[in-house]
mmCIF file of C-alpha atoms and ligand atoms in Angstrom:
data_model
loop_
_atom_site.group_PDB
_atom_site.id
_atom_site.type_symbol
_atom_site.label_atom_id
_atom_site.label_comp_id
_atom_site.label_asym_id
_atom_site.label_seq_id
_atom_site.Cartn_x
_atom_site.Cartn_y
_atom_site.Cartn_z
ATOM 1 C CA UNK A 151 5.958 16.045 -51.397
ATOM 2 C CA UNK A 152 6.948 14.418 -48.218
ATOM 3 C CA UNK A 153 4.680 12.628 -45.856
ATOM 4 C CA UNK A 154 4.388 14.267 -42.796
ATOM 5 C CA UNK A 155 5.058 13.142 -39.256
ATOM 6 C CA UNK A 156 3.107 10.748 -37.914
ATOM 7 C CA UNK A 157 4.421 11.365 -34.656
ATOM 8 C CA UNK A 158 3.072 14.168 -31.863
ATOM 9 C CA UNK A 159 4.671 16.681 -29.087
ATOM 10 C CA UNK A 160 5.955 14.283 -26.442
ATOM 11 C CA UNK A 161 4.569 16.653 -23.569
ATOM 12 C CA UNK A 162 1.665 18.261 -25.292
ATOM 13 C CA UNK A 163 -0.012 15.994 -27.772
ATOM 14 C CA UNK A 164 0.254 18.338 -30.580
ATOM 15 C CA UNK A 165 0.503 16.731 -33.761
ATOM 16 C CA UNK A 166 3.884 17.027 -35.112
ATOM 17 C CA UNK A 167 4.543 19.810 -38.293
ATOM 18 C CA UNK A 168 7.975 18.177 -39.629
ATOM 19 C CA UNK A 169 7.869 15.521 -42.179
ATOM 20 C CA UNK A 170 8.499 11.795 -42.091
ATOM 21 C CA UNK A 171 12.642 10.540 -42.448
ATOM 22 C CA UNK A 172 13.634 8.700 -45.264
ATOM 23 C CA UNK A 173 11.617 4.956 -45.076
ATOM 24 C CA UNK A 174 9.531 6.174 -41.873
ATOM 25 C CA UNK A 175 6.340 7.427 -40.437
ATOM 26 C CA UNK A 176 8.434 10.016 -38.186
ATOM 27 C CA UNK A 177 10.277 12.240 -38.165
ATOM 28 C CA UNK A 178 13.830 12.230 -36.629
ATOM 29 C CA UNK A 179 12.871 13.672 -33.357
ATOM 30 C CA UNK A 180 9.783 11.202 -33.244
ATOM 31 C CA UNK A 181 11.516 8.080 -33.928
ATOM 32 C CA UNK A 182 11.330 6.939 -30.412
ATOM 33 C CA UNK A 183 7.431 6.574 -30.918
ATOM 34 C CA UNK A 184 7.398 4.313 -33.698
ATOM 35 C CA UNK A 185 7.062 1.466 -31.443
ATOM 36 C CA UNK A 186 4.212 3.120 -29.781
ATOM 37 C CA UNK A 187 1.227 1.070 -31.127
ATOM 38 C CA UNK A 188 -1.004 3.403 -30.604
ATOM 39 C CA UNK A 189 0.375 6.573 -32.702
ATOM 40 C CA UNK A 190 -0.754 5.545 -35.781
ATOM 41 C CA UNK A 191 -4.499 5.074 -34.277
ATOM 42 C CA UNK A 192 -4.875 8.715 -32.994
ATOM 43 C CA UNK A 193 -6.674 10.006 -35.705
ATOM 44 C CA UNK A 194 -9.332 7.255 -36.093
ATOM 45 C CA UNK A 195 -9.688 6.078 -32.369
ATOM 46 C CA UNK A 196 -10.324 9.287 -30.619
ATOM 47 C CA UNK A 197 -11.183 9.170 -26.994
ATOM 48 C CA UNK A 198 -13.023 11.564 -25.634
ATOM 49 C CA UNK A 199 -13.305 12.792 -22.339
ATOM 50 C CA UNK A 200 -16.149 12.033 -20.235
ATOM 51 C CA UNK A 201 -17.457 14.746 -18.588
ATOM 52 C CA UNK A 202 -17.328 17.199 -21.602
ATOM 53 C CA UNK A 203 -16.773 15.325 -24.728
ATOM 54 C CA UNK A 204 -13.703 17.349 -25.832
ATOM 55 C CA UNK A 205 -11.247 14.955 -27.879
ATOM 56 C CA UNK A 206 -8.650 13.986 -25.320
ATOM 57 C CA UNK A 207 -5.259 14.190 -26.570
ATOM 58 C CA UNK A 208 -2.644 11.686 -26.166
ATOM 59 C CA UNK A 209 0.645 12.871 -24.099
ATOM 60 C CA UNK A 210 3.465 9.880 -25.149
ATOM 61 C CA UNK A 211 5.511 11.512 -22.224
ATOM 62 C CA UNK A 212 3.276 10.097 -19.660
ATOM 63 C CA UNK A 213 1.518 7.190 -21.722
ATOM 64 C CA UNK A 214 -1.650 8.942 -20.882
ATOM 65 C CA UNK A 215 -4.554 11.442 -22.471
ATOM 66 C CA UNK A 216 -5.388 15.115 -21.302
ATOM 67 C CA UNK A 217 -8.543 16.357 -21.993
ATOM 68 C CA UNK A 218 -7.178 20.473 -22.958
ATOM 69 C CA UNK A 219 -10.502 21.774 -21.616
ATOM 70 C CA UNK A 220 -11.293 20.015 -17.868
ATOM 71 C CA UNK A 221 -7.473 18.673 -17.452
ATOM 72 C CA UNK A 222 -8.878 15.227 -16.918
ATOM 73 C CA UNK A 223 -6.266 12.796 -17.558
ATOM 74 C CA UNK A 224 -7.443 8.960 -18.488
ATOM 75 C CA UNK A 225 -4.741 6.594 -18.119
ATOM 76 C CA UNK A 226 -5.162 2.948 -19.164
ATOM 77 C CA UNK A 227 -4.631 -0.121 -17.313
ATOM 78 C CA UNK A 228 -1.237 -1.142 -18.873
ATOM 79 C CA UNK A 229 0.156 2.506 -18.707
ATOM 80 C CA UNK A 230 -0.761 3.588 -15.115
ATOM 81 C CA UNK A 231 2.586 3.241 -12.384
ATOM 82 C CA UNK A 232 1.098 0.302 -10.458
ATOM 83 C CA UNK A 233 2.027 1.593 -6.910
ATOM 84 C CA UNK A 234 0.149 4.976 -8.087
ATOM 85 C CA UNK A 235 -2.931 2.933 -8.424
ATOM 86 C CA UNK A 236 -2.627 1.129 -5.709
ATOM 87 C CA UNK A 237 -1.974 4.368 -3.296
ATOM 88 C CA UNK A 238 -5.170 5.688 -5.020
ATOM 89 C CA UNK A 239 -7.044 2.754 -4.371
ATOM 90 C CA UNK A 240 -6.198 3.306 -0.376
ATOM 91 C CA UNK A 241 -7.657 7.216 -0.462
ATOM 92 C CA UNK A 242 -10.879 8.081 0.845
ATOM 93 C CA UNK A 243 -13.859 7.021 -1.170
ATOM 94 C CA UNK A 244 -16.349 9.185 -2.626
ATOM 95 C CA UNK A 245 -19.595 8.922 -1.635
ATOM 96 C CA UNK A 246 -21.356 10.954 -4.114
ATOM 97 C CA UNK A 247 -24.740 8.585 -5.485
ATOM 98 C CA UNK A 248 -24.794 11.505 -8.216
ATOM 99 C CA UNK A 249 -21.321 11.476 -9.819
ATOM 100 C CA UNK A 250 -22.349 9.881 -13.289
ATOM 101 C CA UNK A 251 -18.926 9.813 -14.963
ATOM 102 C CA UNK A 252 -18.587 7.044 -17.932
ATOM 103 C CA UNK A 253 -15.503 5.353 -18.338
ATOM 104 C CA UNK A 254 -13.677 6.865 -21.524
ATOM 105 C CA UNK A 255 -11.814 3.385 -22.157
ATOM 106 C CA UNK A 256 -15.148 1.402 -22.399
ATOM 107 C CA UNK A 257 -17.199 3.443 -23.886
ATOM 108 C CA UNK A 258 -15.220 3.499 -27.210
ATOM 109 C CA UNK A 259 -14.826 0.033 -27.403
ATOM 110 C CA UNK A 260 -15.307 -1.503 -30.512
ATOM 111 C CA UNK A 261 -16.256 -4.755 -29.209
ATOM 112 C CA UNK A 262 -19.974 -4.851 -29.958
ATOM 113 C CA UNK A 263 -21.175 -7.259 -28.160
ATOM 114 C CA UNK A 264 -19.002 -6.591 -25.088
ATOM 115 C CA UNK A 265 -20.033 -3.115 -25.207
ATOM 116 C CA UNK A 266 -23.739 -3.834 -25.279
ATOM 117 C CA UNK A 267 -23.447 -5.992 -22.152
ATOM 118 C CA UNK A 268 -21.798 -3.387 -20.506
ATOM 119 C CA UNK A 269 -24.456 -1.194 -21.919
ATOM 120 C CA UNK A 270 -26.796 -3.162 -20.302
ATOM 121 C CA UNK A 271 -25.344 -3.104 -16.848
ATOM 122 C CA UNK A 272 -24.919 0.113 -15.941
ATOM 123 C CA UNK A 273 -23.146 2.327 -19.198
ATOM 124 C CA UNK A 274 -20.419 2.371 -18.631
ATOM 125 C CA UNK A 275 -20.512 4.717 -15.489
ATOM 126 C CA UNK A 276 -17.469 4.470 -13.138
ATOM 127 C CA UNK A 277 -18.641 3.310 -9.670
ATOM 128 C CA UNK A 278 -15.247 3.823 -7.211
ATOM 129 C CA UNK A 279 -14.113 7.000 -6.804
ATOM 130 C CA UNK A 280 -11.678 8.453 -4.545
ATOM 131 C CA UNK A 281 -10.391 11.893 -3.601
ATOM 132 C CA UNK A 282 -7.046 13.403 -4.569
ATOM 133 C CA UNK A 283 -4.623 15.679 -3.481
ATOM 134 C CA UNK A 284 -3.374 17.107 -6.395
ATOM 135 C CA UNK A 285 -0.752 20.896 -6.221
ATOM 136 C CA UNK A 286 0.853 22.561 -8.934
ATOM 137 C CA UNK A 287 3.032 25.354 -9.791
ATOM 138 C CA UNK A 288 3.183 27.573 -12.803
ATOM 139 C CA UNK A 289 6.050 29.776 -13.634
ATOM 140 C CA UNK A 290 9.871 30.370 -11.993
ATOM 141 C CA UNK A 291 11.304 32.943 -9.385
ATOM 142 C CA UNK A 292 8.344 35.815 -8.651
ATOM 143 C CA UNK A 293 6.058 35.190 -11.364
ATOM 144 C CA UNK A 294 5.883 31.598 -9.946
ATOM 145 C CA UNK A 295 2.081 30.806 -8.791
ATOM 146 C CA UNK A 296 1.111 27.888 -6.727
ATOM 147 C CA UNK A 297 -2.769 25.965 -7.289
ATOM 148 C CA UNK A 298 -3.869 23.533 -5.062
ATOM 149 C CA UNK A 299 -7.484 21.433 -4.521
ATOM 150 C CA UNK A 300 -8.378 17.669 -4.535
ATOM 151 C CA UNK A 301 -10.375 16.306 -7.639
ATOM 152 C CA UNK A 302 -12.589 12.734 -8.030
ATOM 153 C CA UNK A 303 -10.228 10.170 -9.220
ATOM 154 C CA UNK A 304 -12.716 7.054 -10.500
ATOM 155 C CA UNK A 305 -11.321 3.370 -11.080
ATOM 156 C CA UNK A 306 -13.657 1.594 -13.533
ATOM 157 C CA UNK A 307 -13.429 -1.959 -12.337
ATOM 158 C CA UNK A 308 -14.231 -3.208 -16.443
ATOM 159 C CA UNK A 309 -11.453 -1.982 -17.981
ATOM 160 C CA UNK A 310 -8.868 -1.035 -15.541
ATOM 161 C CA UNK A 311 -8.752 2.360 -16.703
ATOM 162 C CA UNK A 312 -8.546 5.473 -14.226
ATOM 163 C CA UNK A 313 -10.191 8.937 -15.159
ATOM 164 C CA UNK A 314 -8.386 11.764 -13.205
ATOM 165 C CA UNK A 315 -11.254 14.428 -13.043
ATOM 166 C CA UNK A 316 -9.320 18.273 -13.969
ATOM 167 C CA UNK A 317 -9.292 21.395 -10.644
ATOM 168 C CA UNK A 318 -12.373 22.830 -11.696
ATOM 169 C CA UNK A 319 -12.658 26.230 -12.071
ATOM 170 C CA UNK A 320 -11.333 27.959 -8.606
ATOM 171 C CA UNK A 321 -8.593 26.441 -6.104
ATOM 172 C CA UNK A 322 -8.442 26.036 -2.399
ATOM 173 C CA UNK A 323 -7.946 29.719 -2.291
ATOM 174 C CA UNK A 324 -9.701 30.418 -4.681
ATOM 175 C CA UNK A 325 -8.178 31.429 -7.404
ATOM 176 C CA UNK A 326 -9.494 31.548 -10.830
ATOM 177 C CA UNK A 327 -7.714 28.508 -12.874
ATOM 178 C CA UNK A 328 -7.577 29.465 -16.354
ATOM 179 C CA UNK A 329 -8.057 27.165 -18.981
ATOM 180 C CA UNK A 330 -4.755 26.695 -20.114
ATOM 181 C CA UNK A 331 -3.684 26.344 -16.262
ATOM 182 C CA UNK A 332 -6.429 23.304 -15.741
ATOM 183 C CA UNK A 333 -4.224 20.960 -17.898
ATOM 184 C CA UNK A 334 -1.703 21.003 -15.464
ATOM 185 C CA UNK A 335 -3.533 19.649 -12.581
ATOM 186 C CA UNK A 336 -2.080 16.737 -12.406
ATOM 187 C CA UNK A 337 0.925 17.413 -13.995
ATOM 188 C CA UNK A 338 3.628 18.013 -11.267
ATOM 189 C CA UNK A 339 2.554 14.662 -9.857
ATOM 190 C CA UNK A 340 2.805 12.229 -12.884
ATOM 191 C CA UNK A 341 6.393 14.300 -13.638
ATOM 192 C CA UNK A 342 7.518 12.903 -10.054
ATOM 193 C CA UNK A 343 6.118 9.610 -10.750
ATOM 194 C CA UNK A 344 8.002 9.758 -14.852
ATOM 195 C CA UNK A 345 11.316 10.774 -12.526
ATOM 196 C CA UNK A 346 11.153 7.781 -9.977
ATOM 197 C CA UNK A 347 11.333 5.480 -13.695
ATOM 198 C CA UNK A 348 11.297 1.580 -12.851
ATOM 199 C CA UNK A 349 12.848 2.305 -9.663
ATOM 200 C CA UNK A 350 9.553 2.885 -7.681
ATOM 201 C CA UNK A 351 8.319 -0.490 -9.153
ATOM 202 C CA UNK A 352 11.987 -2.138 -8.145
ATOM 203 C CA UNK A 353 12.493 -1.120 -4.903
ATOM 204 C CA UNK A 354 8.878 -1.544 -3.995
ATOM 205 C CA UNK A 355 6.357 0.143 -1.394
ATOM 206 C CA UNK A 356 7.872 1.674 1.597
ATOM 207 C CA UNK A 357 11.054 2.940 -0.492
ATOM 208 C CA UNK A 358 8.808 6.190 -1.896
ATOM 209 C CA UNK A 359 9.936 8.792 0.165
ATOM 210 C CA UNK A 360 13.481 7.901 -0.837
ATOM 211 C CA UNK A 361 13.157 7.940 -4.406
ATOM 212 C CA UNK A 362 10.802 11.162 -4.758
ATOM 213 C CA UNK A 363 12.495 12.775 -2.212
ATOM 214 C CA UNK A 364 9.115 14.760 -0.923
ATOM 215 C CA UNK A 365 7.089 11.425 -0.860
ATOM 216 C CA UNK A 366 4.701 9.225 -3.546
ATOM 217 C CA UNK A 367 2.509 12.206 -4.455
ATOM 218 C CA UNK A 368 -0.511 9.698 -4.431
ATOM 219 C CA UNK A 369 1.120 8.470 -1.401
ATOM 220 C CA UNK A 370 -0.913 8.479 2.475
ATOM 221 C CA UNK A 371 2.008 11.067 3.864
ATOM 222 C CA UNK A 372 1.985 13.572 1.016
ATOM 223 C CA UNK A 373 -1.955 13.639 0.871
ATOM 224 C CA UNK A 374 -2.240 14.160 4.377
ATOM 225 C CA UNK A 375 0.443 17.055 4.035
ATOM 226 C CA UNK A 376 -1.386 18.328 0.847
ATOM 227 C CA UNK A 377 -5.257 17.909 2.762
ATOM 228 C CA UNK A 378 -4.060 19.950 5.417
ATOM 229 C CA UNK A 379 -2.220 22.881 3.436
ATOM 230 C CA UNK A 380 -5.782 23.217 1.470
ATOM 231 C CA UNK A 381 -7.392 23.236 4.692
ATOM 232 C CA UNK A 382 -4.806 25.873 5.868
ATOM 233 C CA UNK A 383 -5.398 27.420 2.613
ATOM 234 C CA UNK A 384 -9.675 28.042 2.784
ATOM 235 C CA UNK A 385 -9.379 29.059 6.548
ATOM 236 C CA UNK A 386 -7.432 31.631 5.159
ATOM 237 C CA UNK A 387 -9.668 32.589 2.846
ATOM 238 C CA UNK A 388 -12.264 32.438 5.493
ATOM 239 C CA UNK A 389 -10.436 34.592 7.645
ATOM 240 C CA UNK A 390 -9.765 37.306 5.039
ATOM 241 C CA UNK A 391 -13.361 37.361 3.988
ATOM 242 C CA UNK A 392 -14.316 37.850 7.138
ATOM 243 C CA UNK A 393 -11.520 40.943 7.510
ATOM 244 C CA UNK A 394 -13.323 42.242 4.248
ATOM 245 C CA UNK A 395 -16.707 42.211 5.625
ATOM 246 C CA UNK A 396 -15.822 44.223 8.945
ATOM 247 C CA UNK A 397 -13.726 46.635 7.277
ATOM 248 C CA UNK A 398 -15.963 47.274 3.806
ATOM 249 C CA UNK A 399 -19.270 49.549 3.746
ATOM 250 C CA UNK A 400 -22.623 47.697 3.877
ATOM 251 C CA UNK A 401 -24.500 48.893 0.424
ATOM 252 C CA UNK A 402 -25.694 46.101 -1.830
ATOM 253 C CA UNK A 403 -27.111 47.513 -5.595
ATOM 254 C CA UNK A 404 -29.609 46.335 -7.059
ATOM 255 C CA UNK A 405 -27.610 43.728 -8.950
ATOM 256 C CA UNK A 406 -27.049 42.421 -5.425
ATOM 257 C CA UNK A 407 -23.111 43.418 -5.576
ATOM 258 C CA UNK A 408 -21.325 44.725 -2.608
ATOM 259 C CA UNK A 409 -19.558 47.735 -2.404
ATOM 260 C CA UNK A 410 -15.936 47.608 -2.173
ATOM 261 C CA UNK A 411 -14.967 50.723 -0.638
ATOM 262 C CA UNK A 412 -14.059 51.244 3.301
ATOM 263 C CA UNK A 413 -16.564 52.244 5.905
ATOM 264 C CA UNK A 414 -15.814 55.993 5.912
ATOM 265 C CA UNK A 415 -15.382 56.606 9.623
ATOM 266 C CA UNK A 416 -15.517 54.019 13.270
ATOM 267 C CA UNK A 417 -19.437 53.934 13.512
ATOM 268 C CA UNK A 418 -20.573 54.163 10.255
ATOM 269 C CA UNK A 419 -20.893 51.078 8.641
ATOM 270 C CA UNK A 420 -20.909 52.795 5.345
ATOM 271 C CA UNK A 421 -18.300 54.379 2.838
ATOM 272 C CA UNK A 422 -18.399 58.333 2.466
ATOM 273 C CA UNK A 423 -20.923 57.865 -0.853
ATOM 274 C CA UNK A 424 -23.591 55.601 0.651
ATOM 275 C CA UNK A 425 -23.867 56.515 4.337
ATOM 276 C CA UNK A 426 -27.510 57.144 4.848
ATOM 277 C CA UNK A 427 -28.105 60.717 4.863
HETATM 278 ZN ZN1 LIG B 535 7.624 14.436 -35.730
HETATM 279 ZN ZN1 LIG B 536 -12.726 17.421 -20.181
HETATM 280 ZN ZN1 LIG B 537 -13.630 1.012 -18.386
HETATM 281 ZN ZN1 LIG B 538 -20.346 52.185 -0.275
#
């Protein structure tokens, strides 16, 4: 029988189904990864991610691991675009004393007596953190749907490594993400960042809005456009709650739910059913 495929989806993770070439580990459309040292390790040195211990899987597009339940991404020291650090580095700091996120990086290191002086000092927990921008969009033409929010992005001074926390649950607008929609938080910006290639690095800071053509998504100028559209965005929301409440009868049930049906007539500030008789 032949060995299977070592290899895994370039832009999911997924283990490969094919089987190995002749005198490989891959298979012909996962040759490329063969000198990817750290293929062969994915099934013994899992990482897992740190907020809810779901086995983060390794995406060789964008040298990086998703966690397919949060859509935290963990990218290592050696793998992370250098000026995208160093634009994160430059966003506003969290101040949150109760964000207790590990680091994913040092708390599977195998170094034992590294990892129990880290243990000692603090375990592992990731002390900067800094808040992102992040937008994406799902779909093409009319089915396309557009997510926005910022997300914790923590630097763990140890290892280098930087956890990208996932949208959470609702976005600026608040619309439900659904699970399969959280993994793509940060996608849209790490696929500008893959586009720019080496050039970025080449051509240095300053040269961003030229290369990605709408600006270093990490970048001071497309933050500050991206804060203020989700600001736009929950006034919005604001506003239309606010329509709702005028316009919708009073009655609460038991259950404490409002009623979603129009005050019946101007005056009444209740629909046809519950207007007090
Ligand atoms: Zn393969
Ligand atoms: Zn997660
Ligand atoms: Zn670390
Ligand atoms: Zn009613």
């Amino acid at each position: 029988m032949a060995k299977k495929c070592l290899g895994v989806r370039e832009d999911t993770g997924d283990p490969c189904k094919r089987s190995a070439g002749k005198g490989s580990d891959f298979c012909f459309a996962h040759r490329s990864q063969e000198g990817d040292e750290r293929i062969p390790y994915l099934q013994h040195d899992v990482v897992h991610c740190p907020e809810d211990g779901q086995k983060l899987s390794y995406i060789p597009m964008d040298n990086q691991f998703v966690c397919d339940m949060c859509g935290g991404v963990l990218q290592n020291a050696k793998d992370i675009n250098p000026m995208a650090l160093e634009s994160i580095l430059e966003l506003p700091e969290v101040a949150d004393e109760g964000l207790e996120i590990r680091c994913p990086t040092c708390s599977t290191n195998n170094d034992k007596t590294e990892s129990l002086l880290q243990l000692a000092f603090g375990e592992f927990f990731i002390s900067d953190f800094f808040a992102v921008e992040w937008e994406f969009t799902t779909g093409s033409g009319h089915l396309a749907r557009h997510f926005q929010g910022v997300s914790n992005v923590g630097h763990c001074k140890v290892c280098g490594s930087t956890w990208f926390c996932g949208s959470g649950d609702l976005d600026a607008s608040g619309t439900k993400i659904s699970q399969k929609f959280k993994k793509l938080t940060w996608r849209d910006a790490f696929r500008r960042i893959r586009k720019s290639g080496n050039l970025w690095k080449l051509l240095g800071k300053g040269s961003e809005r030229g290369i990605f053509g709408g600006g270093n998504p990490f970048g001071e100028e497309e933050q500050s456009r991206l804060r203020e559209s989700r600001l736009r965005a929950i006034d919005w929301v604001t506003e239309r709650e606010e329509r709702d409440d005028a316009r919708l009868c009073r009655y609460v049930d038991s259950s404490g739910e409002r009623c979603n049906k129009s005050k019946s007539q101007k005056g009444s500030d209740y629909c046809y059913k519950h207007r007090p008789k």
